[in-house]
XYZ file of C-alpha atoms in Angstrom:
665
model
C 76.787 130.586 53.606
C 80.402 130.378 52.505
C 83.016 127.684 52.888
C 84.076 127.221 56.504
C 81.225 129.162 58.060
C 77.472 128.749 58.442
C 76.743 132.376 57.561
C 74.276 133.015 60.346
C 73.960 133.549 64.085
C 71.115 133.181 66.560
C 69.970 136.146 68.644
C 68.024 135.451 71.834
C 66.229 138.108 73.899
C 65.460 136.746 77.351
C 63.364 139.801 78.223
C 60.774 138.926 75.593
C 61.595 135.317 74.741
C 62.174 136.288 71.105
C 64.583 134.108 69.112
C 65.727 135.295 65.691
C 68.190 134.149 63.065
C 70.495 136.755 61.577
C 72.465 136.369 58.376
C 76.049 137.590 58.491
C 77.511 138.977 55.228
C 80.455 137.055 53.769
C 82.624 140.162 53.874
C 82.437 140.223 57.683
C 84.005 136.762 57.829
C 86.626 137.897 55.323
C 87.559 140.838 57.568
C 87.213 139.252 61.033
C 87.010 135.483 60.534
C 84.611 133.794 62.970
C 85.070 133.034 66.676
C 86.557 135.918 68.649
C 86.696 138.120 65.536
C 83.010 137.835 64.682
C 82.173 138.379 68.355
C 84.317 141.519 68.581
C 82.723 142.925 65.419
C 79.194 142.387 66.750
C 79.613 143.218 70.423
C 81.625 146.397 69.901
C 78.504 147.916 68.349
C 75.788 146.141 70.309
C 76.844 146.481 73.949
C 76.279 150.132 74.892
C 78.989 152.065 76.694
C 78.586 151.837 80.433
C 76.433 148.705 80.278
C 76.220 146.816 83.572
C 77.962 143.463 82.984
C 75.213 141.784 85.022
C 72.401 143.834 83.488
C 70.092 143.223 80.517
C 72.170 145.266 78.050
C 75.173 142.976 78.294
C 75.246 140.357 75.558
C 76.662 136.907 76.247
C 77.962 135.141 73.171
C 78.892 131.535 72.417
C 81.000 131.344 69.239
C 82.617 128.592 67.236
C 85.635 129.005 64.927
C 86.020 129.343 61.183
C 87.858 126.008 60.865
C 85.810 124.069 63.406
C 84.182 121.081 61.746
C 86.459 121.158 58.715
C 88.576 118.329 60.189
C 91.595 120.632 60.347
C 93.632 119.607 63.375
C 93.471 121.543 66.664
C 90.403 123.590 65.695
C 87.787 122.464 68.213
C 87.870 125.482 70.534
C 84.921 127.739 71.323
C 84.650 131.050 73.155
C 82.264 132.679 75.559
C 82.295 136.457 75.052
C 80.724 139.525 76.628
C 81.485 142.427 78.941
C 83.424 141.110 81.919
C 82.166 141.775 85.455
C 85.675 141.010 86.660
C 87.512 143.698 84.657
C 84.702 145.896 83.316
C 86.048 145.495 79.785
C 86.224 142.947 77.001
C 85.605 139.495 78.397
C 86.248 136.182 76.755
C 86.903 132.645 77.882
C 88.253 129.867 75.702
C 87.484 126.158 76.103
C 87.914 122.885 74.262
C 85.840 119.726 74.303
C 83.131 119.080 71.690
C 80.748 122.000 72.199
C 82.212 124.082 69.353
C 81.613 121.365 66.775
C 78.068 120.717 67.996
C 77.281 124.448 67.972
C 78.254 124.712 64.342
C 76.434 121.507 63.403
C 73.307 122.943 65.005
C 73.377 125.517 62.205
C 75.088 128.591 63.648
C 78.483 130.242 63.971
C 77.369 131.831 67.208
C 74.564 132.340 69.684
C 74.124 135.747 71.338
C 71.913 136.260 74.376
C 70.730 139.565 75.875
C 68.151 140.467 78.516
C 67.196 138.674 81.726
C 64.701 135.842 81.978
C 62.062 136.082 84.700
C 62.746 132.462 85.674
C 65.554 129.961 85.116
C 65.649 128.647 81.539
C 67.915 126.781 79.195
C 68.229 127.364 75.475
C 67.823 124.288 73.281
C 69.064 124.508 69.679
C 68.514 121.414 67.542
C 69.279 121.538 63.806
C 68.326 125.192 63.424
C 65.265 125.016 65.655
C 65.536 126.867 68.978
C 63.414 126.939 72.134
C 63.671 128.284 75.647
C 62.907 125.565 78.210
C 62.019 125.967 81.889
C 65.124 125.131 83.963
C 63.712 125.647 87.452
C 64.277 121.959 88.215
C 67.964 122.332 87.283
C 68.714 125.483 89.293
C 70.965 124.586 92.206
C 72.369 121.431 90.611
C 76.108 121.189 90.135
C 77.590 120.962 86.653
C 77.795 117.172 86.569
C 74.267 116.684 87.867
C 72.783 119.257 85.488
C 74.675 117.879 82.490
C 73.383 114.358 83.178
C 69.810 115.575 83.663
C 69.756 117.623 80.436
C 71.187 114.774 78.367
C 68.413 112.545 79.684
C 65.835 115.166 78.692
C 67.155 116.212 75.287
C 69.554 113.733 73.663
C 72.421 111.633 75.021
C 74.802 113.107 72.443
C 73.855 116.766 72.773
C 76.549 119.186 73.890
C 75.901 121.512 76.801
C 77.457 124.747 78.075
C 76.150 125.408 81.551
C 76.762 127.052 84.903
C 76.950 125.575 88.371
C 76.104 127.095 91.748
C 78.938 129.644 91.440
C 77.497 131.086 88.236
C 73.974 131.021 89.628
C 75.231 133.049 92.585
C 76.904 135.460 90.130
C 80.423 134.889 91.353
C 82.766 137.114 89.372
C 85.209 134.196 89.135
C 82.700 131.678 87.783
C 82.926 130.121 84.333
C 80.876 128.151 81.819
C 81.306 124.373 81.788
C 81.138 121.826 78.977
C 81.757 118.072 79.096
C 81.305 118.343 82.878
C 84.832 119.678 83.398
C 86.059 121.622 80.354
C 85.595 125.218 81.469
C 85.531 128.565 79.726
C 86.738 129.804 83.066
C 88.122 133.310 82.880
C 86.579 136.820 82.725
C 83.703 135.871 85.062
C 81.279 135.104 82.244
C 79.574 132.426 84.328
C 78.267 135.321 86.428
C 76.865 136.972 83.289
C 75.071 133.738 82.408
C 73.743 133.462 85.956
C 72.542 137.074 85.936
C 70.416 136.215 82.908
C 68.859 133.192 84.671
C 70.254 131.081 81.847
C 71.285 127.688 83.220
C 72.493 126.140 79.972
C 72.836 126.315 76.210
C 72.176 122.927 74.626
C 73.184 122.261 71.013
C 72.850 119.308 68.673
C 72.527 118.933 64.936
C 73.610 117.393 61.674
C 74.026 120.490 59.534
C 76.737 120.152 56.899
C 79.792 122.356 57.365
C 81.053 123.344 53.895
C 84.730 122.944 53.009
C 86.216 124.202 49.742
C 89.026 121.644 49.410
C 88.646 118.668 51.724
C 91.490 116.813 50.025
C 93.880 119.654 50.770
C 92.799 119.569 54.433
C 93.538 115.833 54.514
C 96.940 116.429 52.935
C 97.812 119.091 55.505
C 96.715 116.734 58.279
C 98.939 114.016 56.857
C 101.918 116.370 56.622
C 101.429 117.248 60.266
C 101.081 113.610 61.343
C 104.231 112.629 59.437
C 106.095 115.047 61.705
C 104.032 114.331 64.807
C 104.691 110.582 64.696
C 108.451 111.031 64.534
C 110.525 110.937 67.688
C 108.982 107.875 69.317
C 112.325 107.026 70.919
C 112.249 110.341 72.783
C 108.711 109.603 73.922
C 109.765 106.235 75.351
C 112.641 107.644 77.387
C 110.786 110.813 78.350
C 109.914 110.233 82.004
C 108.831 112.168 85.058
C 112.241 111.546 86.594
C 113.960 112.991 83.533
C 111.791 116.098 83.845
C 112.768 116.570 87.479
C 116.437 116.280 86.564
C 115.958 118.762 83.732
C 114.377 121.216 86.155
C 117.260 121.003 88.609
C 119.781 121.418 85.775
C 117.959 124.367 84.203
C 117.760 126.104 87.584
C 121.553 126.343 87.873
C 122.651 126.286 84.235
C 124.255 129.480 82.845
C 122.853 128.550 79.403
C 119.232 127.882 78.459
C 117.855 126.124 75.396
C 114.805 127.527 73.622
C 111.666 125.455 74.066
C 110.721 123.552 70.948
C 107.745 121.980 69.253
C 109.491 118.604 69.403
C 109.601 118.700 73.179
C 106.086 120.115 73.422
C 104.451 117.334 71.409
C 106.292 114.646 73.360
C 105.583 116.118 76.767
C 101.936 116.969 76.220
C 100.990 113.765 74.425
C 102.503 111.620 77.180
C 101.517 113.502 80.335
C 99.229 116.400 79.434
C 99.749 119.839 80.929
C 100.698 118.408 84.353
C 104.010 117.551 82.709
C 105.447 120.836 84.012
C 104.310 120.508 87.658
C 107.773 119.807 89.071
C 109.791 121.424 86.284
C 108.057 124.794 86.587
C 108.424 124.856 90.373
C 112.147 124.160 90.008
C 112.987 126.744 87.355
C 110.920 129.636 88.725
C 108.009 129.535 86.281
C 105.463 128.591 88.993
C 104.541 131.364 91.422
C 104.969 130.070 94.980
C 103.215 131.164 98.200
C 101.199 133.976 96.607
C 104.298 135.041 94.635
C 106.263 135.545 97.871
C 108.405 132.419 97.757
C 110.538 130.185 95.589
C 110.328 126.501 94.843
C 113.854 125.952 96.125
C 113.129 127.360 99.581
C 109.377 127.086 100.115
C 108.315 124.174 97.892
C 111.464 122.058 97.455
C 111.338 119.207 94.989
C 112.273 116.330 97.298
C 109.722 117.132 100.003
C 106.919 118.884 98.129
C 106.965 119.296 94.350
C 107.795 115.637 93.642
C 104.498 114.624 95.220
C 102.886 116.366 92.250
C 105.050 114.443 89.790
C 103.131 113.976 86.506
C 103.532 110.204 86.705
C 101.455 110.251 89.888
C 98.564 111.595 87.815
C 99.001 108.985 85.090
C 98.842 106.262 87.718
C 95.140 107.115 88.054
C 94.443 107.706 84.354
C 92.173 105.140 82.699
C 91.947 106.807 79.282
C 93.090 109.862 77.386
C 90.698 112.680 76.581
C 90.755 114.227 73.107
C 88.960 117.438 72.219
C 87.331 117.541 68.789
C 89.839 117.318 65.895
C 92.793 116.905 68.266
C 95.520 114.294 67.565
C 97.300 115.128 70.826
C 94.896 114.116 73.571
C 96.468 116.067 76.435
C 93.421 115.543 78.663
C 92.644 112.449 80.645
C 89.972 110.671 82.644
C 91.123 109.525 86.068
C 89.550 106.944 88.325
C 90.175 107.682 91.992
C 88.875 105.050 94.378
C 91.503 105.290 97.128
C 92.694 107.909 99.580
C 90.557 110.221 101.708
C 88.439 111.422 98.757
C 87.311 108.534 96.506
C 85.830 110.509 93.621
C 85.321 107.820 91.005
C 85.852 109.040 87.443
C 86.926 112.677 87.050
C 88.833 114.761 84.516
C 92.572 115.094 85.062
C 93.469 118.516 86.521
C 95.449 120.889 84.313
C 98.795 122.453 85.275
C 97.162 125.809 86.034
C 94.743 124.152 88.453
C 97.451 122.069 90.114
C 99.702 125.083 90.654
C 96.893 127.357 91.875
C 95.714 124.701 94.334
C 99.240 123.461 95.060
C 102.477 125.498 95.104
C 100.637 128.835 95.204
C 99.151 127.884 98.595
C 101.994 125.514 99.638
C 99.904 122.364 99.230
C 101.511 119.141 98.006
C 98.616 116.782 98.869
C 97.728 115.108 95.567
C 94.379 113.763 96.754
C 93.395 117.149 98.141
C 94.108 118.686 94.726
C 91.949 116.032 93.052
C 89.138 116.855 95.457
C 89.411 120.649 95.199
C 89.619 120.519 91.404
C 86.479 118.382 91.287
C 84.700 120.714 93.722
C 85.453 123.742 91.557
C 84.536 121.949 88.312
C 81.170 120.982 89.784
C 80.618 124.504 91.103
C 81.710 126.030 87.782
C 84.401 128.211 89.326
C 87.730 129.234 87.794
C 90.491 127.255 89.516
C 93.110 129.942 88.792
C 91.129 132.777 90.352
C 89.861 130.602 93.203
C 93.368 129.441 94.123
C 94.785 132.950 93.823
C 92.014 134.369 96.014
C 92.657 131.720 98.671
C 96.403 132.476 98.514
C 95.632 136.167 99.038
C 93.443 135.338 102.044
C 96.231 133.137 103.445
C 98.720 135.976 103.274
C 96.206 138.325 104.875
C 95.886 135.828 107.745
C 99.668 135.578 108.000
C 99.943 139.370 108.276
C 97.126 139.638 110.815
C 94.697 141.349 108.434
C 92.149 138.524 108.605
C 91.317 136.560 111.729
C 89.688 133.193 112.283
C 86.443 134.942 113.218
C 86.596 136.958 109.959
C 86.712 133.606 108.147
C 83.679 132.138 109.932
C 85.836 130.037 112.219
C 88.042 128.587 109.476
C 91.680 128.389 110.576
C 93.295 129.224 107.264
C 97.021 128.775 106.777
C 99.571 127.726 104.173
C 99.004 124.114 103.122
C 95.957 123.545 105.341
C 93.827 121.691 102.800
C 90.768 120.993 104.943
C 90.494 124.717 105.653
C 90.870 125.508 101.946
C 88.090 123.086 101.034
C 85.789 124.651 103.587
C 86.558 128.112 102.208
C 86.047 127.050 98.579
C 82.670 125.572 99.473
C 81.642 128.873 101.047
C 82.865 130.766 97.980
C 80.877 128.556 95.592
C 77.707 129.034 97.649
C 78.347 132.698 98.601
C 77.970 131.876 102.278
C 79.532 134.050 105.003
C 83.066 135.093 104.099
C 82.582 133.226 100.825
C 80.235 135.988 99.713
C 83.140 138.441 99.943
C 85.730 136.193 98.296
C 83.488 134.892 95.497
C 84.172 137.959 93.343
C 87.955 137.640 93.437
C 90.784 139.572 95.008
C 90.098 143.091 93.737
C 86.512 143.110 94.967
C 87.347 141.355 98.246
C 90.161 143.726 99.169
C 87.952 146.718 98.335
C 85.033 145.440 100.426
C 87.264 144.575 103.374
C 89.406 147.693 102.983
C 92.658 145.784 103.389
C 95.245 143.679 101.586
C 95.275 145.607 98.293
C 99.079 145.456 98.048
C 98.981 141.652 98.329
C 96.515 141.172 95.493
C 98.056 139.376 92.517
C 95.736 140.514 89.755
C 95.740 142.797 86.715
C 92.637 144.920 86.358
C 90.685 142.492 88.547
C 91.750 139.308 86.729
C 93.853 137.067 88.967
C 97.260 136.338 87.467
C 97.821 132.851 86.059
C 100.468 130.347 87.050
C 103.379 131.648 84.986
C 105.682 134.052 86.792
C 106.411 137.261 84.879
C 109.739 137.543 86.706
C 110.736 134.301 84.992
C 109.154 135.213 81.657
C 108.963 139.010 81.200
C 106.925 138.508 78.031
C 104.020 137.914 80.364
C 104.732 141.279 82.022
C 103.580 142.681 78.684
C 100.604 140.457 77.881
C 99.214 140.394 81.446
C 98.716 144.163 81.143
C 98.354 145.123 77.486
C 96.220 142.326 76.067
C 92.532 143.365 76.001
C 91.778 140.532 78.443
C 94.398 141.112 81.163
C 96.032 138.573 83.433
C 95.869 135.746 80.889
C 98.531 133.180 79.993
C 96.866 132.025 76.762
C 97.931 135.057 74.735
C 101.685 135.374 74.358
C 104.921 135.234 76.335
C 108.578 134.616 75.584
C 108.219 130.884 76.283
C 105.300 130.717 73.885
C 107.005 132.485 70.972
C 109.857 129.970 71.225
C 107.359 127.131 70.831
C 105.320 128.932 68.149
C 108.146 128.687 65.596
C 106.456 131.382 63.521
C 109.536 131.848 61.356
C 108.344 128.716 59.534
C 105.081 130.449 58.564
C 106.229 134.063 58.181
C 109.383 133.874 56.120
C 110.619 137.394 56.856
C 110.584 136.710 60.605
C 114.075 135.867 61.876
C 114.541 132.661 63.829
C 114.981 132.977 67.587
C 118.320 131.727 68.953
C 118.385 128.098 70.102
C 120.754 128.840 72.990
C 121.006 131.887 75.229
C 122.855 132.952 78.328
C 120.410 132.604 81.195
C 121.131 136.085 82.555
C 120.438 137.794 79.236
C 117.846 135.509 77.656
C 114.857 137.646 78.486
C 116.277 141.080 77.895
C 114.323 142.829 75.152
C 115.846 142.812 71.705
C 114.538 143.500 68.225
C 114.049 139.851 67.249
C 112.201 138.919 70.417
C 110.051 142.071 70.194
C 109.034 141.235 66.630
C 108.102 137.698 67.613
C 106.058 138.942 70.574
C 104.050 141.325 68.397
C 103.609 138.725 65.679
C 102.581 136.096 68.200
C 100.052 138.443 69.787
C 98.346 139.129 66.461
C 98.623 135.526 65.351
C 96.821 134.261 68.464
C 93.815 136.417 67.590
C 93.732 134.885 64.112
C 93.964 131.496 65.840
C 91.032 132.412 68.091
C 89.034 133.437 65.035
C 89.692 130.021 63.522
C 88.753 128.073 66.670
C 92.382 127.036 67.056
C 94.158 125.658 70.105
C 97.209 127.200 71.770
C 98.854 123.774 72.008
C 98.549 123.254 68.265
C 100.276 126.589 67.713
C 103.002 125.497 70.134
C 104.007 122.670 67.799
C 106.882 124.748 66.456
C 105.069 126.156 63.421
C 104.282 122.673 62.095
C 100.542 123.402 62.234
C 100.107 125.834 59.357
C 96.744 127.445 60.083
C 96.934 129.974 57.209
C 97.279 127.047 54.785
C 94.315 125.324 56.441
C 92.298 128.553 56.189
C 92.905 128.744 52.429
C 91.961 125.095 51.967
C 88.728 125.382 53.947
C 87.504 128.761 52.643
C 88.772 128.602 49.088
C 90.571 131.897 49.600
C 94.117 132.400 48.400
C 95.635 134.655 51.018
C 99.188 134.986 52.249
C 100.005 134.276 55.902
C 100.539 138.021 56.302
C 96.945 138.669 55.242
C 95.688 136.420 58.027
C 98.038 138.137 60.444
C 96.333 141.428 59.561
C 92.967 139.834 60.423
C 94.428 138.975 63.816
C 95.664 142.536 64.255
C 92.225 143.880 63.346
C 90.591 141.653 65.970
C 93.166 142.705 68.543
C 92.620 146.398 67.935
C 88.843 146.154 68.028
C 88.916 144.261 71.332
C 91.094 146.997 72.810
C 88.835 149.671 71.316
C 85.954 147.954 73.132
C 87.815 148.561 76.389
C 88.231 152.236 75.564
C 84.541 152.524 74.723
C 83.781 151.208 78.203
C 86.092 153.672 79.934
C 89.203 151.534 80.382
C 92.735 152.743 79.721
C 94.752 149.506 79.868
C 98.103 151.089 80.759
C 96.385 152.623 83.800
C 93.667 150.154 84.752
C 95.447 146.861 84.057
C 98.674 147.585 85.923
C 100.927 144.718 86.993
C 101.344 144.272 90.775
C 104.843 145.364 91.913
C 105.556 141.878 93.242
C 105.124 140.462 89.728
C 107.883 142.821 88.560
C 110.260 141.750 91.327
C 109.606 144.724 93.618
C 110.917 143.836 96.109
C 112.986 141.023 94.573
C 112.875 137.448 95.829
C 115.620 136.452 98.250
C 116.041 132.857 97.071
C 115.650 130.602 94.062
C 116.398 131.145 90.360
C 114.589 134.530 90.410
C 116.692 135.771 93.333
C 117.411 139.533 93.056
C 115.572 139.726 89.708
C 113.648 142.916 88.982
C 112.246 143.442 85.493
C 111.660 146.784 83.821
C 108.039 146.092 82.920
C 107.335 149.680 81.861
C 110.136 149.626 79.301
C 108.960 146.283 77.913
C 105.386 147.536 77.694
C 106.410 150.781 75.999
C 108.422 148.832 73.422
C 105.376 146.660 72.708
C 103.025 149.648 72.427
C 105.334 151.451 70.025
C 105.557 148.358 67.837
C 101.798 147.955 67.865
C 101.050 151.612 67.118
C 99.087 152.190 70.321
C 99.327 155.203 72.597
C 102.184 154.647 75.056
C 100.487 156.581 77.829
C 97.091 154.883 77.757
C 97.597 151.564 75.964
C 94.727 152.498 73.624
C 94.903 152.092 69.817
C 95.504 155.387 68.055
C 92.871 156.657 65.602
C 95.483 156.341 62.859
C 96.066 152.641 63.584
C 92.336 151.916 63.714
C 91.732 153.736 60.451
C 94.600 151.850 58.830
C 92.836 148.576 59.708
C 89.460 149.761 58.401
C 87.996 150.342 61.865
C 86.659 153.816 61.079
C 83.815 153.790 63.613
C 86.158 152.899 66.452
C 88.688 155.480 65.224
C 86.010 158.197 65.316
C 84.960 157.260 68.865
C 88.523 157.417 70.153
C 89.181 160.694 68.333
C 86.172 162.262 70.063
C 86.840 160.719 73.482
């Protein structure tokens, strides 16, 4: 065991019930870190090519980060990993909460599960001792019910990663839930867990997590807090009304200001991610009406978007929610005892959920969003994919491709919330038409033989709630990241907030002001930041870091934290190379499993502005996604025709086995 990591993982074979510890050599952590890097290193070798994502050969991993438990800020994230049933390639889902810390304190950097149990079970790991426990009495319970029952059985302070009915039914858009509402939602890994008859992974322990220089970690935390606590005047005047005014101004302004860490910390600490509900609809960041419409025309602020004003969410908030080691506290616990759906205490919805269940389907009913978000959390279903699938079905109804009888009598239409709730319930339970829609848009359109051109997904993964016509950086990452259709990797908005020039001194600073019409045209500086940000986020994922911490304008210096925790003395560029190695191995995993990203993860034409919108800030905008993607591939050293790493690039990063496989492919 070295500083910052436990030095061992737990392997579980559900076919035989065997549970074995495995030591991981220190040099593996030095090359790949922990978290997503350790997972990529192990699963590239151990999941055979062509493995059925829902079969016994797929391995489902639960991994913590290198810095988790060190008290370094923003390092409480964990990842579920495995082969995705949704895309057929590398699958991962990132979540916060407290599970990551508890996993590490139980004695392990990761838990990896293969095989299929003959009956429902849950895995209990307490201070290095592991058992498989009969979970037949939990099968069928929703995520809140099951979480409460397990805590009563095991320990009130244990941490639990579990699936709800959607995962049990192997929905391709199901996720893995912790803290009853913090979801590792994407890639369909809840279906993998359900296919294994694994209801939950329960962790608890008091194992010591070694840190080389705890005083240096404290000093770095203090440096961050000295900056973080500045700007209280801005926080006091920062209001929902101000945000709405900013949105209207930005929509018509010929000049745009780069997003900053100062604004990010103020906005997120006061409102959480719902801070952008109205702003994003105004400026064109939020996709509207299944990417067909604009906020100005179809979801105007005065009549629709303002009902989702972030202050309306805070009016129900009774306390903030902080993930482990987070000074920000962007989450919240709401208490809803009025309106048509009195839910009691629930987690505050995130922006992605609000947009997917709001503007994307032309719904501005706040209480309906509360209800639908709670339904999906309890079912363990990805709100992004669920909302996008419903939006697709709505457009199919509009175009006469789906009828009321096709939808089991549900009269689906834009903004009809009662119909949406009925459809979501069917999807969670795989009943009737819900059985078709529960696997997302790609599978549904294939099974029905219609609506393919309306499907807003990349490689099977439904696109998130950031419009690539507004931010063409996402036109790159939605296609060329190993996990497609994801907003948590990198985009032009993100690199502005990353402020990586503060960490990597040879990286030029991005301009503070730009002409709106030219802001997102590719240029050398922006291309360098996009590549750097892409690699850096994989280093972050290896450390257990949070995207929002990275968005603090470079004030959170994770390479410095990594040196303090491990005792290493590496440059930031060294850690960037670790991120690049992780990135290349994840993409090599896709190639091993028959995926050529440039072919199989294509962006829908509508997301490129083909045809262009006829109203709003993105009116008549068409982006040259192919040119942007080619520029990115050239900078990365990947094949421009396939999107696959070249053997030369893999060999350069020490990935000789992957280089040999691609050479012989």
